[in-house]
Amino acid sequence: MQLKILTPEKLLYKGEVEFLQVPGKLGSFGILKNHAPIISTLVQGQIKLRVAGQEQFFEIPGGVIQVENNNITVLTEMS
């Protein structure tokens, strides 16, 4: 899956990921390959992504996620 994490100031991350976990308004949820299309709001918390078996983390104050055709876009502000 291709992931982009964007703020108004810069591109925080762009690349291939195996798994993504985000802090949704009703609780955290994960995204795997071929996930159904979704648009959701995000709350303050941690984004966790896995690339080649290694995990990376980003703290966000909230935002929006869109998933479609294995392309994921996260729009956020940085705290």
GROMACS .gro file of N, CA, C and O in nm:
model
  316
    1MET      N    1   0.085  -0.117   0.000
    1MET     CA    2   0.000   0.000   0.000
    1MET      C    3   0.090   0.123   0.000
    1MET      O    4   0.195   0.124   0.062
    2GLN      N    5   0.044   0.226  -0.067
    2GLN     CA    6   0.117   0.353  -0.070
    2GLN      C    7   0.057   0.448   0.033
    2GLN      O    8  -0.064   0.470   0.034
    3LEU      N    9   0.142   0.506   0.118
    3LEU     CA   10   0.097   0.596   0.223
    3LEU      C   11   0.161   0.732   0.206
    3LEU      O   12   0.281   0.742   0.177
    4LYS      N   13   0.079   0.837   0.225
    4LYS     CA   14   0.129   0.975   0.234
    4LYS      C   15   0.072   1.034   0.362
    4LYS      O   16  -0.048   1.025   0.388
    5ILE      N   17   0.160   1.094   0.443
    5ILE     CA   18   0.118   1.169   0.561
    5ILE      C   19   0.159   1.313   0.536
    5ILE      O   20   0.277   1.343   0.521
    6LEU      N   21   0.058   1.401   0.526
    6LEU     CA   22   0.080   1.540   0.488
    6LEU      C   23   0.035   1.637   0.597
    6LEU      O   24  -0.067   1.615   0.662
    7THR      N   25   0.111   1.745   0.613
    7THR     CA   26   0.069   1.859   0.694
    7THR      C   27   0.064   1.978   0.600
    7THR      O   28   0.115   1.971   0.487
    8PRO      N   29   0.008   2.091   0.644
    8PRO     CA   30   0.010   2.209   0.557
    8PRO      C   31   0.153   2.255   0.523
    8PRO      O   32   0.176   2.317   0.420
    9GLU      N   33   0.247   2.224   0.611
    9GLU     CA   34   0.385   2.269   0.592
    9GLU      C   35   0.472   2.175   0.509
    9GLU      O   36   0.560   2.218   0.437
   10LYS      N   37   0.449   2.042   0.524
   10LYS     CA   38   0.541   1.949   0.457
   10LYS      C   39   0.483   1.809   0.445
   10LYS      O   40   0.383   1.775   0.509
   11LEU      N   41   0.551   1.729   0.367
   11LEU     CA   42   0.523   1.587   0.353
   11LEU      C   43   0.602   1.515   0.461
   11LEU      O   44   0.725   1.519   0.463
   12LEU      N   45   0.533   1.449   0.556
   12LEU     CA   46   0.600   1.379   0.665
   12LEU      C   47   0.647   1.240   0.626
   12LEU      O   48   0.750   1.193   0.673
   13TYR      N   49   0.568   1.174   0.542
   13TYR     CA   50   0.603   1.038   0.503
   13TYR      C   51   0.541   1.008   0.368
   13TYR      O   52   0.426   1.043   0.342
   14LYS      N   53   0.617   0.939   0.284
   14LYS     CA   54   0.565   0.889   0.157
   14LYS      C   55   0.637   0.760   0.127
   14LYS      O   56   0.760   0.755   0.125
   15GLY      N   57   0.559   0.653   0.109
   15GLY     CA   58   0.621   0.526   0.075
   15GLY      C   59   0.528   0.409   0.093
   15GLY      O   60   0.412   0.423   0.130
   16GLU      N   61   0.583   0.292   0.070
   16GLU     CA   62   0.511   0.166   0.078
   16GLU      C   63   0.502   0.124   0.225
   16GLU      O   64   0.599   0.137   0.300
   17VAL      N   65   0.385   0.075   0.268
   17VAL     CA   66   0.368   0.022   0.403
   17VAL      C   67   0.294  -0.112   0.396
   17VAL      O   68   0.218  -0.138   0.304
   18GLU      N   69   0.321  -0.196   0.496
   18GLU     CA   70   0.253  -0.325   0.506
   18GLU      C   71   0.127  -0.315   0.592
   18GLU      O   72   0.031  -0.389   0.572
   19PHE      N   73   0.131  -0.224   0.691
   19PHE     CA   74   0.023  -0.210   0.787
   19PHE      C   75   0.023  -0.068   0.841
   19PHE      O   76   0.129  -0.007   0.855
   20LEU      N   77  -0.096  -0.018   0.872
   20LEU     CA   78  -0.111   0.115   0.930
   20LEU      C   79  -0.217   0.110   1.038
   20LEU      O   80  -0.323   0.049   1.018
   21GLN      N   81  -0.188   0.171   1.153
   21GLN     CA   82  -0.286   0.182   1.261
   21GLN      C   83  -0.299   0.330   1.294
   21GLN      O   84  -0.199   0.400   1.311
   22VAL      N   85  -0.424   0.378   1.302
   22VAL     CA   86  -0.450   0.519   1.326
   22VAL      C   87  -0.551   0.537   1.440
   22VAL      O   88  -0.632   0.448   1.466
   23PRO      N   89  -0.548   0.654   1.507
   23PRO     CA   90  -0.642   0.681   1.617
   23PRO      C   91  -0.773   0.740   1.566
   23PRO      O   92  -0.784   0.860   1.544
   24GLY      N   93  -0.872   0.656   1.544
   24GLY     CA   94  -1.003   0.702   1.498
   24GLY      C   95  -1.085   0.759   1.611
   24GLY      O   96  -1.057   0.736   1.729
   25LYS      N   97  -1.187   0.833   1.576
   25LYS     CA   98  -1.274   0.896   1.677
   25LYS      C   99  -1.341   0.792   1.767
   25LYS      O  100  -1.362   0.816   1.885
   26LEU      N  101  -1.373   0.675   1.712
   26LEU     CA  102  -1.439   0.570   1.791
   26LEU      C  103  -1.340   0.462   1.836
   26LEU      O  104  -1.381   0.355   1.878
   27GLY      N  105  -1.212   0.490   1.827
   27GLY     CA  106  -1.107   0.395   1.865
   27GLY      C  107  -1.010   0.373   1.752
   27GLY      O  108  -1.038   0.403   1.637
   28SER      N  109  -0.894   0.321   1.786
   28SER     CA  110  -0.793   0.299   1.682
   28SER      C  111  -0.836   0.186   1.589
   28SER      O  112  -0.910   0.096   1.629
   29PHE      N  113  -0.790   0.195   1.465
   29PHE     CA  114  -0.821   0.090   1.368
   29PHE      C  115  -0.703   0.071   1.274
   29PHE      O  116  -0.621   0.160   1.255
   30GLY      N  117  -0.695  -0.049   1.218
   30GLY     CA  118  -0.585  -0.083   1.131
   30GLY      C  119  -0.627  -0.093   0.986
   30GLY      O  120  -0.743  -0.119   0.954
   31ILE      N  121  -0.530  -0.072   0.899
   31ILE     CA  122  -0.549  -0.081   0.754
   31ILE      C  123  -0.449  -0.182   0.699
   31ILE      O  124  -0.329  -0.170   0.723
   32LEU      N  125  -0.500  -0.279   0.628
   32LEU     CA  126  -0.417  -0.377   0.558
   32LEU      C  127  -0.445  -0.368   0.408
   32LEU      O  128  -0.541  -0.302   0.366
   33LYS      N  129  -0.364  -0.436   0.329
   33LYS     CA  130  -0.381  -0.435   0.184
   33LYS      C  131  -0.524  -0.473   0.145
   33LYS      O  132  -0.584  -0.561   0.207
   34ASN      N  133  -0.576  -0.407   0.045
   34ASN     CA  134  -0.711  -0.427  -0.009
   34ASN      C  135  -0.823  -0.391   0.088
   34ASN      O  136  -0.933  -0.445   0.080
   35HIS      N  137  -0.795  -0.298   0.178
   35HIS     CA  138  -0.897  -0.249   0.270
   35HIS      C  139  -1.008  -0.180   0.190
   35HIS      O  140  -0.982  -0.119   0.086
   36ALA      N  141  -1.129  -0.189   0.238
   36ALA     CA  142  -1.241  -0.120   0.174
   36ALA      C  143  -1.217   0.031   0.177
   36ALA      O  144  -1.154   0.082   0.269
   37PRO      N  145  -1.268   0.102   0.076
   37PRO     CA  146  -1.254   0.249   0.076
   37PRO      C  147  -1.316   0.309   0.203
   37PRO      O  148  -1.421   0.263   0.250
   38ILE      N  149  -1.248   0.410   0.258
   38ILE     CA  150  -1.295   0.473   0.381
   38ILE      C  151  -1.243   0.616   0.388
   38ILE      O  152  -1.134   0.645   0.339
   39ILE      N  153  -1.323   0.701   0.447
   39ILE     CA  154  -1.281   0.835   0.487
   39ILE      C  155  -1.323   0.848   0.632
   39ILE      O  156  -1.437   0.819   0.667
   40SER      N  157  -1.229   0.889   0.719
   40SER     CA  158  -1.259   0.896   0.861
   40SER      C  159  -1.182   1.010   0.926
   40SER      O  160  -1.073   1.046   0.880
   41THR      N  161  -1.240   1.064   1.033
   41THR     CA  162  -1.168   1.163   1.112
   41THR      C  163  -1.076   1.091   1.210
   41THR      O  164  -1.104   0.978   1.252
   42LEU      N  165  -0.968   1.157   1.244
   42LEU     CA  166  -0.871   1.104   1.339
   42LEU      C  167  -0.863   1.198   1.460
   42LEU      O  168  -0.885   1.318   1.445
   43VAL      N  169  -0.833   1.141   1.574
   43VAL     CA  170  -0.818   1.219   1.696
   43VAL      C  171  -0.670   1.220   1.737
   43VAL      O  172  -0.588   1.152   1.676
   44GLN      N  173  -0.641   1.295   1.841
   44GLN     CA  174  -0.504   1.301   1.891
   44GLN      C  175  -0.458   1.161   1.929
   44GLN      O  176  -0.533   1.084   1.991
   45GLY      N  177  -0.338   1.128   1.889
   45GLY     CA  178  -0.284   0.996   1.920
   45GLY      C  179  -0.166   0.962   1.832
   45GLY      O  180  -0.100   1.051   1.777
   46GLN      N  181  -0.144   0.834   1.817
   46GLN     CA  182  -0.025   0.785   1.749
   46GLN      C  183  -0.062   0.707   1.623
   46GLN      O  184  -0.149   0.621   1.625
   47ILE      N  185   0.007   0.740   1.514
   47ILE     CA  186   0.000   0.659   1.393
   47ILE      C  187   0.114   0.559   1.401
   47ILE      O  188   0.229   0.596   1.429
   48LYS      N  189   0.081   0.433   1.377
   48LYS     CA  190   0.183   0.329   1.373
   48LYS      C  191   0.182   0.270   1.234
   48LYS      O  192   0.077   0.232   1.183
   49LEU      N  193   0.301   0.261   1.173
   49LEU     CA  194   0.310   0.197   1.042
   49LEU      C  195   0.421   0.094   1.044
   49LEU      O  196   0.516   0.106   1.121
   50ARG      N  197   0.406  -0.007   0.960
   50ARG     CA  198   0.506  -0.112   0.951
   50ARG      C  199   0.558  -0.119   0.808
   50ARG      O  200   0.480  -0.129   0.713
   51VAL      N  201   0.691  -0.113   0.796
   51VAL     CA  202   0.759  -0.121   0.668
   51VAL      C  203   0.870  -0.225   0.682
   51VAL      O  204   0.956  -0.211   0.770
   52ALA      N  205   0.867  -0.326   0.598
   52ALA     CA  206   0.969  -0.432   0.599
   52ALA      C  207   0.990  -0.488   0.741
   52ALA      O  208   1.102  -0.508   0.784
   53GLY      N  209   0.879  -0.505   0.814
   53GLY     CA  210   0.886  -0.561   0.948
   53GLY      C  211   0.926  -0.464   1.057
   53GLY      O  212   0.926  -0.499   1.175
   54GLN      N  213   0.962  -0.342   1.021
   54GLN     CA  214   1.002  -0.240   1.118
   54GLN      C  215   0.889  -0.142   1.140
   54GLN      O  216   0.824  -0.099   1.045
   55GLU      N  217   0.866  -0.104   1.267
   55GLU     CA  218   0.758  -0.011   1.299
   55GLU      C  219   0.811   0.132   1.313
   55GLU      O  220   0.921   0.153   1.363
   56GLN      N  221   0.729   0.227   1.268
   56GLN     CA  222   0.758   0.370   1.284
   56GLN      C  223   0.634   0.434   1.345
   56GLN      O  224   0.522   0.386   1.324
   57PHE      N  225   0.654   0.543   1.419
   57PHE     CA  226   0.544   0.608   1.489
   57PHE      C  227   0.545   0.758   1.462
   57PHE      O  228   0.651   0.819   1.452
   58PHE      N  229   0.426   0.815   1.452
   58PHE     CA  230   0.407   0.959   1.438
   58PHE      C  231   0.298   1.002   1.536
   58PHE      O  232   0.191   0.941   1.537
   59GLU      N  233   0.324   1.103   1.617
   59GLU     CA  234   0.222   1.160   1.704
   59GLU      C  235   0.147   1.267   1.626
   59GLU      O  236   0.210   1.352   1.561
   60ILE      N  237   0.013   1.262   1.631
   60ILE     CA  238  -0.067   1.362   1.560
   60ILE      C  239  -0.171   1.421   1.655
   60ILE      O  240  -0.216   1.355   1.748
   61PRO      N  241  -0.212   1.545   1.630
   61PRO     CA  242  -0.317   1.607   1.711
   61PRO      C  243  -0.457   1.576   1.659
   61PRO      O  244  -0.556   1.614   1.720
   62GLY      N  245  -0.468   1.507   1.548
   62GLY     CA  246  -0.594   1.477   1.483
   62GLY      C  247  -0.578   1.493   1.333
   62GLY      O  248  -0.470   1.526   1.285
   63GLY      N  249  -0.686   1.467   1.259
   63GLY     CA  250  -0.676   1.481   1.115
   63GLY      C  251  -0.784   1.402   1.044
   63GLY      O  252  -0.889   1.371   1.099
   64VAL      N  253  -0.752   1.365   0.920
   64VAL     CA  254  -0.845   1.291   0.833
   64VAL      C  255  -0.764   1.186   0.758
   64VAL      O  256  -0.650   1.209   0.720
   65ILE      N  257  -0.826   1.069   0.737
   65ILE     CA  258  -0.763   0.963   0.657
   65ILE      C  259  -0.856   0.925   0.543
   65ILE      O  260  -0.978   0.921   0.561
   66GLN      N  261  -0.797   0.899   0.427
   66GLN     CA  262  -0.871   0.847   0.312
   66GLN      C  263  -0.797   0.724   0.262
   66GLN      O  264  -0.674   0.728   0.243
   67VAL      N  265  -0.871   0.616   0.241
   67VAL     CA  266  -0.815   0.491   0.188
   67VAL      C  267  -0.895   0.454   0.064
   67VAL      O  268  -1.018   0.448   0.068
   68GLU      N  269  -0.825   0.431  -0.048
   68GLU     CA  270  -0.890   0.391  -0.171
   68GLU      C  271  -0.788   0.324  -0.263
   68GLU      O  272  -0.681   0.380  -0.289
   69ASN      N  273  -0.820   0.205  -0.309
   69ASN     CA  274  -0.735   0.131  -0.404
   69ASN      C  275  -0.590   0.118  -0.355
   69ASN      O  276  -0.496   0.140  -0.430
   70ASN      N  277  -0.574   0.082  -0.228
   70ASN     CA  278  -0.442   0.064  -0.165
   70ASN      C  279  -0.358   0.191  -0.163
   70ASN      O  280  -0.236   0.185  -0.150
   71ASN      N  281  -0.423   0.307  -0.174
   71ASN     CA  282  -0.358   0.436  -0.157
   71ASN      C  283  -0.418   0.500  -0.033
   71ASN      O  284  -0.539   0.513  -0.021
   72ILE      N  285  -0.331   0.540   0.060
   72ILE     CA  286  -0.374   0.597   0.187
   72ILE      C  287  -0.318   0.739   0.198
   72ILE      O  288  -0.198   0.760   0.178
   73THR      N  289  -0.405   0.831   0.232
   73THR     CA  290  -0.363   0.969   0.255
   73THR      C  291  -0.411   1.011   0.394
   73THR      O  292  -0.528   0.997   0.427
   74VAL      N  293  -0.316   1.061   0.474
   74VAL     CA  294  -0.346   1.115   0.606
   74VAL      C  295  -0.315   1.264   0.602
   74VAL      O  296  -0.202   1.303   0.568
   75LEU      N  297  -0.414   1.346   0.635
   75LEU     CA  298  -0.396   1.491   0.644
   75LEU      C  299  -0.401   1.527   0.791
   75LEU      O  300  -0.496   1.490   0.862
   76THR      N  301  -0.300   1.599   0.840
   76THR     CA  302  -0.292   1.632   0.982
   76THR      C  303  -0.216   1.762   1.002
   76THR      O  304  -0.152   1.812   0.910
   77GLU      N  305  -0.227   1.816   1.120
   77GLU     CA  306  -0.142   1.927   1.167
   77GLU      C  307  -0.039   1.863   1.258
   77GLU      O  308  -0.064   1.758   1.316
   78MET      N  309   0.073   1.923   1.272
   78MET     CA  310   0.170   1.870   1.367
   78MET      C  311   0.160   1.951   1.496
   78MET      O  312   0.145   2.071   1.493
   79SER      N  313   0.164   1.880   1.610
   79SER     CA  314   0.152   1.949   1.739
   79SER      C  315   0.285   2.001   1.786
   79SER      O  316   0.387   1.976   1.731
   0.00000   0.00000   0.00000
